[in-house]
PDB file of C-alpha atoms in Angstrom:
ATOM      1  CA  UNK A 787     127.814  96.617 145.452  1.00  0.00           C
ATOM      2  CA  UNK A 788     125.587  99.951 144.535  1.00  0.00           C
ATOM      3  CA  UNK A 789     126.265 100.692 148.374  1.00  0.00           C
ATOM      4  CA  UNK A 790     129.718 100.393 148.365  1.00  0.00           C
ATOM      5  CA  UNK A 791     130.285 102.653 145.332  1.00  0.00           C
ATOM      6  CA  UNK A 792     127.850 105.066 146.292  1.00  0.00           C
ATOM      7  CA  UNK A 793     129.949 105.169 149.684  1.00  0.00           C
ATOM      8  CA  UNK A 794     133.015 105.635 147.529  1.00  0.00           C
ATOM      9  CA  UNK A 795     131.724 108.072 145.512  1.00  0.00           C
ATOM     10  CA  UNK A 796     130.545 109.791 148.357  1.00  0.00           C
ATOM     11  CA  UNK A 797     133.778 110.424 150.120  1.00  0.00           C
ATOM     12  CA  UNK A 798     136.050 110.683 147.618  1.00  0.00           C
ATOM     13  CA  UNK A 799     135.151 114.297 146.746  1.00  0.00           C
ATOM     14  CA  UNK A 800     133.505 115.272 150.751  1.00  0.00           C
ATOM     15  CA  UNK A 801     137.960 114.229 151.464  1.00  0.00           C
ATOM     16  CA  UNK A 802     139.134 115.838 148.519  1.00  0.00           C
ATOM     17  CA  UNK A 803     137.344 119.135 150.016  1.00  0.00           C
ATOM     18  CA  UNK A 804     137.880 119.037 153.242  1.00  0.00           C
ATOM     19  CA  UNK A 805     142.274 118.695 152.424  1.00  0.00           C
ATOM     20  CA  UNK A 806     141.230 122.149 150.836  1.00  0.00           C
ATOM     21  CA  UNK A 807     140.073 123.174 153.860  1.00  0.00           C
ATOM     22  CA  UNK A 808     142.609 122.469 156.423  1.00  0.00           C
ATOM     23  CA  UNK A 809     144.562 125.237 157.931  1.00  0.00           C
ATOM     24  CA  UNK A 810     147.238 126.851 156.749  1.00  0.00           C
ATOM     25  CA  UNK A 811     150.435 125.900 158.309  1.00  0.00           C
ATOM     26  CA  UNK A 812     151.048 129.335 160.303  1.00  0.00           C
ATOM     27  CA  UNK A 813     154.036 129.380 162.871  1.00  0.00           C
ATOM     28  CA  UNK A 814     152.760 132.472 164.175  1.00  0.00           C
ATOM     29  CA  UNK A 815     149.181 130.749 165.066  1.00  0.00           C
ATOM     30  CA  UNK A 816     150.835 127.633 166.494  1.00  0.00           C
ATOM     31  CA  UNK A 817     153.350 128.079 169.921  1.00  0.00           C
ATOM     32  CA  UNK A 818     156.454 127.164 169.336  1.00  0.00           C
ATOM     33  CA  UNK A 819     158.294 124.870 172.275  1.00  0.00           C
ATOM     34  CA  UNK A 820     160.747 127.936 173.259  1.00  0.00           C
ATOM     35  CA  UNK A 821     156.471 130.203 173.789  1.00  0.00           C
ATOM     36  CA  UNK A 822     155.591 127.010 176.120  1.00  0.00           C
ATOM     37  CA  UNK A 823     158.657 127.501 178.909  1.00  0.00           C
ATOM     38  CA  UNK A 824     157.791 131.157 179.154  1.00  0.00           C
ATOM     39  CA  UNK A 825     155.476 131.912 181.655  1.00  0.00           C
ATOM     40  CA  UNK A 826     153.131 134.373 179.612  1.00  0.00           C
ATOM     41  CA  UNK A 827     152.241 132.300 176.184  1.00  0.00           C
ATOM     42  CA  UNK A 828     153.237 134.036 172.773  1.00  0.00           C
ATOM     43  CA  UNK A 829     150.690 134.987 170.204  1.00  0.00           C
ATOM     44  CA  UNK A 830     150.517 136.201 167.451  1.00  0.00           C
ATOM     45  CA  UNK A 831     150.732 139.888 166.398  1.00  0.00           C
ATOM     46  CA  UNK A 832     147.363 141.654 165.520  1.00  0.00           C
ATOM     47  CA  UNK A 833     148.088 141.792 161.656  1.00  0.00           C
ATOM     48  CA  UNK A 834     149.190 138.049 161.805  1.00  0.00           C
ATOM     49  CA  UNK A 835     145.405 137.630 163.641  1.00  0.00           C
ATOM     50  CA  UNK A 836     143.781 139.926 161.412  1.00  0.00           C
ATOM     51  CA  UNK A 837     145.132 137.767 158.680  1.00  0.00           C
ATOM     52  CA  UNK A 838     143.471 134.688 160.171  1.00  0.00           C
ATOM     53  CA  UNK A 839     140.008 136.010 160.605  1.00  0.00           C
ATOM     54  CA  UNK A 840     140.160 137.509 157.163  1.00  0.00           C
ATOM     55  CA  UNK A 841     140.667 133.740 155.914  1.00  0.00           C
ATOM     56  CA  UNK A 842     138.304 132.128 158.162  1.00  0.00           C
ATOM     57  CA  UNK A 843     135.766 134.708 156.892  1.00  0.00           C
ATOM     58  CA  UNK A 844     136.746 134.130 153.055  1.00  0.00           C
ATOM     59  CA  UNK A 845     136.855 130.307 153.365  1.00  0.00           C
ATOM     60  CA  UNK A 846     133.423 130.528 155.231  1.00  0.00           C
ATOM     61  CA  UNK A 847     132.162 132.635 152.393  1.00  0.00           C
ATOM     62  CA  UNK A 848     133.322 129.932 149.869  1.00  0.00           C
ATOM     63  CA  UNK A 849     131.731 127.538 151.453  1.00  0.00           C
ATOM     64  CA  UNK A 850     128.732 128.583 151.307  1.00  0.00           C
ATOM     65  CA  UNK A 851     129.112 129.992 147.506  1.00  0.00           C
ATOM     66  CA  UNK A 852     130.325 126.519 147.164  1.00  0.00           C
ATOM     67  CA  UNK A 853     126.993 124.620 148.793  1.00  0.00           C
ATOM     68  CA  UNK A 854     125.034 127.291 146.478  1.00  0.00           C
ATOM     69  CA  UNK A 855     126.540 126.214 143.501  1.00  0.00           C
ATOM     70  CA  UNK A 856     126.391 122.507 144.233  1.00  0.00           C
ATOM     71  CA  UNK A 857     122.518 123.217 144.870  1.00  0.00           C
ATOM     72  CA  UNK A 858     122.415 124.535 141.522  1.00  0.00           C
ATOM     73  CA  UNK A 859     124.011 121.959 139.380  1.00  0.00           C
ATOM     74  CA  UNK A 860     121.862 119.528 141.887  1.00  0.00           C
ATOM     75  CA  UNK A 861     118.523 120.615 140.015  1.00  0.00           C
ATOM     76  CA  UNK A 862     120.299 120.047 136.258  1.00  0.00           C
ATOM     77  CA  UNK A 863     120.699 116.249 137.527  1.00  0.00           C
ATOM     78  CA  UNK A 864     117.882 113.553 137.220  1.00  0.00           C
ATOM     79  CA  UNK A 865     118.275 112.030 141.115  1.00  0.00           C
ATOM     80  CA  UNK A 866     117.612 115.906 142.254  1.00  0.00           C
ATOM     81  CA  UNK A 867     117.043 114.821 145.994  1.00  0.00           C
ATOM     82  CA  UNK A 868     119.991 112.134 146.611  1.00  0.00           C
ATOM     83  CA  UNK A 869     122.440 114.981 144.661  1.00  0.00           C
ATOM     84  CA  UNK A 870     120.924 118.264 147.471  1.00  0.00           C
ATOM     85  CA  UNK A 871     121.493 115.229 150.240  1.00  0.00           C
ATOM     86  CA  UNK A 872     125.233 114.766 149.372  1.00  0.00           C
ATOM     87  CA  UNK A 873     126.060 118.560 148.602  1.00  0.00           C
ATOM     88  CA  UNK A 874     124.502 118.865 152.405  1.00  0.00           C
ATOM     89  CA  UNK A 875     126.453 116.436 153.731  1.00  0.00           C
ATOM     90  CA  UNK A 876     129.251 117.584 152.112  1.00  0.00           C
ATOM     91  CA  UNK A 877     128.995 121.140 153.332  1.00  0.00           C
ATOM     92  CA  UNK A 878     128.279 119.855 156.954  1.00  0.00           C
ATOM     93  CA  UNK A 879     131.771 118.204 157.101  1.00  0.00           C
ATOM     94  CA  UNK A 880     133.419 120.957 155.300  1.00  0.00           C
ATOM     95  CA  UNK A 881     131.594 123.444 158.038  1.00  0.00           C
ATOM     96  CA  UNK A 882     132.546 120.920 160.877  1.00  0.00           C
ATOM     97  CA  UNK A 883     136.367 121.495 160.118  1.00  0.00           C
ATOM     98  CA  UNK A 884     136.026 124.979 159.400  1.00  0.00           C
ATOM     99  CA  UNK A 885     134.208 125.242 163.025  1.00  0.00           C
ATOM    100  CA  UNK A 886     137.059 123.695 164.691  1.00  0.00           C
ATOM    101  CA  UNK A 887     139.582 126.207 163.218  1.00  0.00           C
ATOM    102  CA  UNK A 888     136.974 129.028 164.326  1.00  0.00           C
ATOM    103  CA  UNK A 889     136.877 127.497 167.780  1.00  0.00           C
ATOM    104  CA  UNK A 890     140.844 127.397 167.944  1.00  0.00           C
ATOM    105  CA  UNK A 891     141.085 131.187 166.327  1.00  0.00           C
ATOM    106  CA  UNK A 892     137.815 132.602 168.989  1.00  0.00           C
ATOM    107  CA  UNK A 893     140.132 130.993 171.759  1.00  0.00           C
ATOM    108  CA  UNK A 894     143.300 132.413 171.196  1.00  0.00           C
ATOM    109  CA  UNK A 895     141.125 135.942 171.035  1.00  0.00           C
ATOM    110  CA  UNK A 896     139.379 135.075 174.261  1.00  0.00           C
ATOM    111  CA  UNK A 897     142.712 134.492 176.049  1.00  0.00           C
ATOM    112  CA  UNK A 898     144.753 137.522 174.380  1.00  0.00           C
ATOM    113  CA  UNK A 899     141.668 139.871 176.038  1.00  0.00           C
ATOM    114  CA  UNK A 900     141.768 138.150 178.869  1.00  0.00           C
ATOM    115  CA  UNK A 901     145.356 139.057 179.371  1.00  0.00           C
ATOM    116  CA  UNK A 902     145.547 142.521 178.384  1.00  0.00           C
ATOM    117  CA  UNK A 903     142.628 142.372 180.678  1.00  0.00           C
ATOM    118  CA  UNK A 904     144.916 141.512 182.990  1.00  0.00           C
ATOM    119  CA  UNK A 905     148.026 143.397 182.098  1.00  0.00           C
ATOM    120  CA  UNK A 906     145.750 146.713 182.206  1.00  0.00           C
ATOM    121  CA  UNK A 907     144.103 145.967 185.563  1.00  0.00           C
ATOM    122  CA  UNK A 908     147.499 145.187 187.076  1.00  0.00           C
ATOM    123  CA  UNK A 909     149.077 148.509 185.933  1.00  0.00           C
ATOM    124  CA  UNK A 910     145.870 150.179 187.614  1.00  0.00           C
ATOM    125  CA  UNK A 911     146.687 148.891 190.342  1.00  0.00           C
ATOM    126  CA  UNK A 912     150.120 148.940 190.354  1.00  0.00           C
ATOM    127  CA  UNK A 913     148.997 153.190 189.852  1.00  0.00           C
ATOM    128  CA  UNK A 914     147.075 152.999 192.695  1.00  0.00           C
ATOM    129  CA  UNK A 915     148.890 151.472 195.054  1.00  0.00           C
ATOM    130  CA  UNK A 916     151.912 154.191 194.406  1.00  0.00           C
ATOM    131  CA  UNK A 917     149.868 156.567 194.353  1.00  0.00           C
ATOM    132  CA  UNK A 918     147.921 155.063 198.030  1.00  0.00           C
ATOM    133  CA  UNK A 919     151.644 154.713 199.207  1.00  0.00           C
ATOM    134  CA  UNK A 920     152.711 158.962 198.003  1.00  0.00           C
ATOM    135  CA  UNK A 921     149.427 159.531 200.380  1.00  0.00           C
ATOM    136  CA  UNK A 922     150.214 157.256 203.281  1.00  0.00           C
ATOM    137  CA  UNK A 923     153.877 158.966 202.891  1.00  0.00           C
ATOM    138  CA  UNK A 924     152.716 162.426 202.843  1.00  0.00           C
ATOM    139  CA  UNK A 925     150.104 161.446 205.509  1.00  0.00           C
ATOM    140  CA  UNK A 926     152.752 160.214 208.004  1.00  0.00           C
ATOM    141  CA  UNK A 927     154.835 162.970 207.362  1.00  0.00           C
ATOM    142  CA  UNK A 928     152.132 165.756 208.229  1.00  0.00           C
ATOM    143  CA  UNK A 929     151.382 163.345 211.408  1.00  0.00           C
ATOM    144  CA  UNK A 930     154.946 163.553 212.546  1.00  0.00           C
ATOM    145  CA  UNK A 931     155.759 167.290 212.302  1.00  0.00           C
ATOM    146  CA  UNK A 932     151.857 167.542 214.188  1.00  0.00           C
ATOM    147  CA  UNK A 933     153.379 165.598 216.979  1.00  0.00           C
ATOM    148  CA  UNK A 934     156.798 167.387 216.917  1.00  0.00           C
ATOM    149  CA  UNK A 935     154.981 170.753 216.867  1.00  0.00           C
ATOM    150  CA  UNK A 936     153.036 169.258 219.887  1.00  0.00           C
ATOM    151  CA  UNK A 937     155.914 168.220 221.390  1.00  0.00           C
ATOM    152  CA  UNK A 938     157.647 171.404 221.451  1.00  0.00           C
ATOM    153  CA  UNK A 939     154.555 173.196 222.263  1.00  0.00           C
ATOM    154  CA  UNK A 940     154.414 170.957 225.764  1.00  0.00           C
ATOM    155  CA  UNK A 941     157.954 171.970 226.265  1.00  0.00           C
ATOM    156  CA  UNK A 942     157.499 175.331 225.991  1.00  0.00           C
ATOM    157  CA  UNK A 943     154.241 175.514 228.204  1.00  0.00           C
ATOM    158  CA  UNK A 944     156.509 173.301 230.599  1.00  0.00           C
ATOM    159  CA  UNK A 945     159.023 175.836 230.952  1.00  0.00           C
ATOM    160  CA  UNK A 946     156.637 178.474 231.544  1.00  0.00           C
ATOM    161  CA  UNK A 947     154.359 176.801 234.108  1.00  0.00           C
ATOM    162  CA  UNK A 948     156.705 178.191 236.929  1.00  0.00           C
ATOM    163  CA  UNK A 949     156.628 181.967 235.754  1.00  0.00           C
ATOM    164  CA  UNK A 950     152.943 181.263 234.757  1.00  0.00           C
ATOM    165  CA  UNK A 951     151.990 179.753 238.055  1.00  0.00           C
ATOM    166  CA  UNK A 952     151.720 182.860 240.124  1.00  0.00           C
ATOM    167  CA  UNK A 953     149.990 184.692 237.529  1.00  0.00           C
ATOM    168  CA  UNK A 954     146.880 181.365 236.944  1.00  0.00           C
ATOM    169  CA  UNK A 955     146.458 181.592 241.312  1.00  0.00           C
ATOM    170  CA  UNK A 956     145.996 185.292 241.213  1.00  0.00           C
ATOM    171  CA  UNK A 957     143.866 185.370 238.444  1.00  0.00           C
ATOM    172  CA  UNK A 958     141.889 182.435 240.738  1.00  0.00           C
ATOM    173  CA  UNK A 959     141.922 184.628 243.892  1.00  0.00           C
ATOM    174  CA  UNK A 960     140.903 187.429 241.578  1.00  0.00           C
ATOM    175  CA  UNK A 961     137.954 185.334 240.530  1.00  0.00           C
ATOM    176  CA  UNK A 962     136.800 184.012 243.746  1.00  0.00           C
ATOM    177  CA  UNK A 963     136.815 187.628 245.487  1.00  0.00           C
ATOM    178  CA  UNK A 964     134.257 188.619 242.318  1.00  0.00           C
ATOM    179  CA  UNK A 965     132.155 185.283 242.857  1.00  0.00           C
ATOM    180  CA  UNK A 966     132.179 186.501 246.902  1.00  0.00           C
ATOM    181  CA  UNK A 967     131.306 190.170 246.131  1.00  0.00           C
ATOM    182  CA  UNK A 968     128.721 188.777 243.985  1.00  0.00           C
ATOM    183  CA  UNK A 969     127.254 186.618 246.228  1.00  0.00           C
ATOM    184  CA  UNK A 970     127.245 189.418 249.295  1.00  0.00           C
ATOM    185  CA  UNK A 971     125.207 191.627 247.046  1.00  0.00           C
ATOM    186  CA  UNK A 972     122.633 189.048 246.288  1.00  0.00           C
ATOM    187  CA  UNK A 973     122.118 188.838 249.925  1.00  0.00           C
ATOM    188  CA  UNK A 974     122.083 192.510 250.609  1.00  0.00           C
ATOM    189  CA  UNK A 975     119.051 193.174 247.861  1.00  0.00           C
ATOM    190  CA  UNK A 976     117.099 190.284 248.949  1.00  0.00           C
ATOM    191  CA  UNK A 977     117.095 191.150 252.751  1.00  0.00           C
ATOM    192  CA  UNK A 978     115.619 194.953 251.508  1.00  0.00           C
ATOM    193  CA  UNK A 979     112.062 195.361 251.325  1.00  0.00           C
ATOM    194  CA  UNK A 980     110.523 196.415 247.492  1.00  0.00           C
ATOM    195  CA  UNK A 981     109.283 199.798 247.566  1.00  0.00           C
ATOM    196  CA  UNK A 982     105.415 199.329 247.895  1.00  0.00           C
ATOM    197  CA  UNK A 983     103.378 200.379 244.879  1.00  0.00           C
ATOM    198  CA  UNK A 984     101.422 203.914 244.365  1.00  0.00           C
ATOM    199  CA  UNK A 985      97.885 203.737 245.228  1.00  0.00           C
ATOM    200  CA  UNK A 986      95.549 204.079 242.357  1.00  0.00           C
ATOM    201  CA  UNK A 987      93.576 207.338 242.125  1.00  0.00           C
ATOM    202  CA  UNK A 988      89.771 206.910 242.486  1.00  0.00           C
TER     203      UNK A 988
END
């Protein structure tokens, strides 16, 4: 009988305090069904999310001012220890829903960073990808006026190979009647005696 109304007792006020607890109802927090057929999910805007930390952070504060003050009032009562082990209890429960909300809210953070993450990496490379693309542009332009200027230049040294012609074999006759000339001299010195050195005076 004691057990059952200490049991009552007990919960009565631990489920009176967690109701005050439970979220607010905020539209913005929760996706609607229209958020959940778009591809990218909707979320809230960064007031609406400042908003929601601010009361996670307040209702964490009262909690514990809360527990405080139940720790208090637990040492004006006779059963001292049984009170401190039901205000504990009490603010374990509380903390347990609070945690969940916390959990939810860190989430929804994680995954809006995670997709500006990936909203700014995509526009870097989205950047750098034009910007590879101008080069590889400009690149293959510069490549195809070298090869037209090559082009032309073969033409034009094509069209004057047969006035050139003449000139290039003279210039080789030219060049072998120096090497021979050359060579005929060689000869000549080596088949000359050296003069023979003066005799040292005694």
């Amino acid at each position: 009988m004691n057990k059952a109304l200490i049991c009552f007792l007990f919960f009565v006020p631990v489920g009176a305090w967690a109701v005050g607890l439970e979220p607010a109802s905020n539209p913005a927090v929760h996706a609607s069904a229209d958020a959940a057929s778009h591809a990218e999910p909707e979320f809230p805007s960064a007031a609406e999310r400042n908003d929601e930390r601010l009361r996670l952070s307040g209702e964490r504060q009262a909690l514990e001012d809360q527990y405080k003050q139940d720790m208090q009032q637990c040492y004006q009562k006779f059963d001292v220890t049984s009170c401190r082990l039901k205000a504990r209890e009490r603010r374990i429960q509380a903390n347990a829903a609070l945690r969940k909300e916390e959990l939810r809210f860190n989430a929804q953070e994680r995954q809006i960073h995670a997709l500006e993450a990936r909203r700014q990496l995509a526009e870097r490379s989205s950047d750098a990808e034009q910007k590879k693309a101008q080069a590889d542009r400009a690149a293959a332009v510069v490549a195809a006026k070298d090869r037209a200027d090559a082009n032309a230049q073969k033409q034009i040294d094509h069209a004057l190979q047969g006035t050139k012609r003449g000139e290039y074999e003279q210039k080789q006759r030219e060049a072998a009647q120096r090497r021979e000339d050359v060579a005929k001299t060689i000869r000549e010195r080596k088949g000359e005696p050296a003069a023979p050195l003066p005799v040292p005076n005694k």
